[in-house]
PDB file of C-alpha atoms in Angstrom:
ATOM      1  CA  MET A 204      -8.307  14.515 -10.889  1.00  0.00           C
ATOM      2  CA  ALA A 205      -5.058  13.143  -9.446  1.00  0.00           C
ATOM      3  CA  ILE A 206      -4.014   9.565 -10.079  1.00  0.00           C
ATOM      4  CA  TYR A 207      -1.722   7.896  -7.549  1.00  0.00           C
ATOM      5  CA  LYS A 208       0.463   5.107  -8.950  1.00  0.00           C
ATOM      6  CA  VAL A 209       1.182   3.179  -5.768  1.00  0.00           C
ATOM      7  CA  SER A 210       3.823   0.490  -5.333  1.00  0.00           C
ATOM      8  CA  TYR A 211       2.947  -1.713  -2.338  1.00  0.00           C
ATOM      9  CA  VAL A 212       5.865  -3.595  -0.774  1.00  0.00           C
ATOM     10  CA  ILE A 213       5.139  -6.155   1.955  1.00  0.00           C
ATOM     11  CA  VAL A 214       7.604  -6.819   4.789  1.00  0.00           C
ATOM     12  CA  ASP A 215       7.585  -9.966   6.945  1.00  0.00           C
ATOM     13  CA  GLY A 216       5.368 -11.932   4.586  1.00  0.00           C
ATOM     14  CA  ASP A 217       5.154 -14.064   1.495  1.00  0.00           C
ATOM     15  CA  HIS A 218       2.933 -11.678  -0.476  1.00  0.00           C
ATOM     16  CA  PRO A 219       4.605 -10.311  -3.642  1.00  0.00           C
ATOM     17  CA  GLY A 220       3.094  -6.821  -3.260  1.00  0.00           C
ATOM     18  CA  ALA A 221       1.317  -4.878  -6.006  1.00  0.00           C
ATOM     19  CA  ILE A 222       1.283  -1.773  -8.154  1.00  0.00           C
ATOM     20  CA  LEU A 223      -2.112  -0.057  -8.280  1.00  0.00           C
ATOM     21  CA  ASN A 224      -3.657   3.139  -9.635  1.00  0.00           C
ATOM     22  CA  GLN A 225      -5.718   4.933  -6.985  1.00  0.00           C
ATOM     23  CA  GLU A 226      -7.694   8.147  -6.699  1.00  0.00           C
ATOM     24  CA  ALA A 227      -6.656   8.812  -3.061  1.00  0.00           C
ATOM     25  CA  MET A 228      -3.245   9.131  -1.436  1.00  0.00           C
ATOM     26  CA  PRO A 229      -2.555   6.233   0.974  1.00  0.00           C
ATOM     27  CA  LYS A 230      -1.797   7.180   4.594  1.00  0.00           C
ATOM     28  CA  THR A 231       0.254   5.598   7.354  1.00  0.00           C
ATOM     29  CA  GLY A 232      -1.927   3.499   9.674  1.00  0.00           C
ATOM     30  CA  GLU A 233      -4.556   2.728   7.047  1.00  0.00           C
ATOM     31  CA  ARG A 234      -5.382  -0.834   6.081  1.00  0.00           C
ATOM     32  CA  VAL A 235      -5.361  -2.131   2.543  1.00  0.00           C
ATOM     33  CA  GLN A 236      -6.524  -5.425   1.029  1.00  0.00           C
ATOM     34  CA  LEU A 237      -4.273  -7.049  -1.553  1.00  0.00           C
ATOM     35  CA  GLY A 238      -5.064 -10.487  -2.919  1.00  0.00           C
ATOM     36  CA  GLY A 239      -7.527 -11.304  -0.146  1.00  0.00           C
ATOM     37  CA  GLN A 240      -5.096 -10.405   2.655  1.00  0.00           C
ATOM     38  CA  THR A 241      -5.212  -7.323   4.876  1.00  0.00           C
ATOM     39  CA  PHE A 242      -2.125  -5.187   5.490  1.00  0.00           C
ATOM     40  CA  GLU A 243      -1.334  -2.127   7.603  1.00  0.00           C
ATOM     41  CA  ILE A 244       0.496   0.745   5.923  1.00  0.00           C
ATOM     42  CA  ILE A 245       3.636   1.583   7.906  1.00  0.00           C
ATOM     43  CA  GLU A 246       5.406   3.975   5.507  1.00  0.00           C
ATOM     44  CA  VAL A 247       4.433   6.237   2.594  1.00  0.00           C
ATOM     45  CA  LEU A 248       7.032   7.944   0.398  1.00  0.00           C
ATOM     46  CA  GLU A 249       6.728  10.071  -2.723  1.00  0.00           C
ATOM     47  CA  LEU A 250       9.161   8.585  -5.269  1.00  0.00           C
ATOM     48  CA  VAL A 251       9.433  11.589  -7.595  1.00  0.00           C
ATOM     49  CA  PRO A 252       7.641  14.932  -7.814  1.00  0.00           C
ATOM     50  CA  PRO A 253       4.180  14.729  -9.423  1.00  0.00           C
ATOM     51  CA  ARG A 254       4.082  14.814 -13.211  1.00  0.00           C
ATOM     52  CA  GLY A 255       0.881  16.449 -14.285  1.00  0.00           C
ATOM     53  CA  ASP A 256      -1.943  14.578 -12.568  1.00  0.00           C
ATOM     54  CA  PHE A 257       0.236  11.543 -11.774  1.00  0.00           C
ATOM     55  CA  HIS A 258       1.809  10.966  -8.356  1.00  0.00           C
ATOM     56  CA  TYR A 259       4.308   8.122  -7.875  1.00  0.00           C
ATOM     57  CA  ILE A 260       4.131   6.637  -4.384  1.00  0.00           C
ATOM     58  CA  HIS A 261       5.989   3.854  -2.527  1.00  0.00           C
ATOM     59  CA  VAL A 262       4.110   2.193   0.352  1.00  0.00           C
ATOM     60  CA  THR A 263       5.532  -0.291   2.840  1.00  0.00           C
ATOM     61  CA  CYS A 264       3.017  -2.585   4.565  1.00  0.00           C
ATOM     62  CA  ARG A 265       3.004  -5.395   7.094  1.00  0.00           C
ATOM     63  CA  PRO A 266       0.538  -8.280   7.328  1.00  0.00           C
ATOM     64  CA  ILE A 267      -2.171  -8.034   9.966  1.00  0.00           C
ATOM     65  CA  ALA A 268      -2.460 -11.248  11.990  1.00  0.00           C
ATOM     66  CA  ASP A 269      -5.711 -13.149  11.740  1.00  0.00           C
ATOM     67  CA  LYS A 270      -6.446 -13.512  15.462  1.00  0.00           C
ATOM     68  CA  LYS A 271      -9.194 -16.090  14.873  1.00  0.00           C
ATOM     69  CA  ARG A 272      -6.839 -18.464  13.102  1.00  0.00           C
ATOM     70  CA  GLY A 273      -3.582 -17.372  14.716  1.00  0.00           C
ATOM     71  CA  ARG A 274      -1.921 -16.611  11.401  1.00  0.00           C
ATOM     72  CA  LYS A 275      -0.866 -13.704   9.276  1.00  0.00           C
TER      73      LYS A 275
END
């Protein structure tokens, strides 16, 4: 089974991002929750070729505005 080591970088926000192990490859347009906040994935890049079952992925995300509260 493949393991995706994913580095999440957040643009236009105060969130520090995260590095997570996942069983599925993230995709552009998907939403992800990090630290209680929801983000939209805007870019997915493979950092290096897979090494065995490990894939190293860089993901850029942006905050999704909370329309009820008028904030990000």
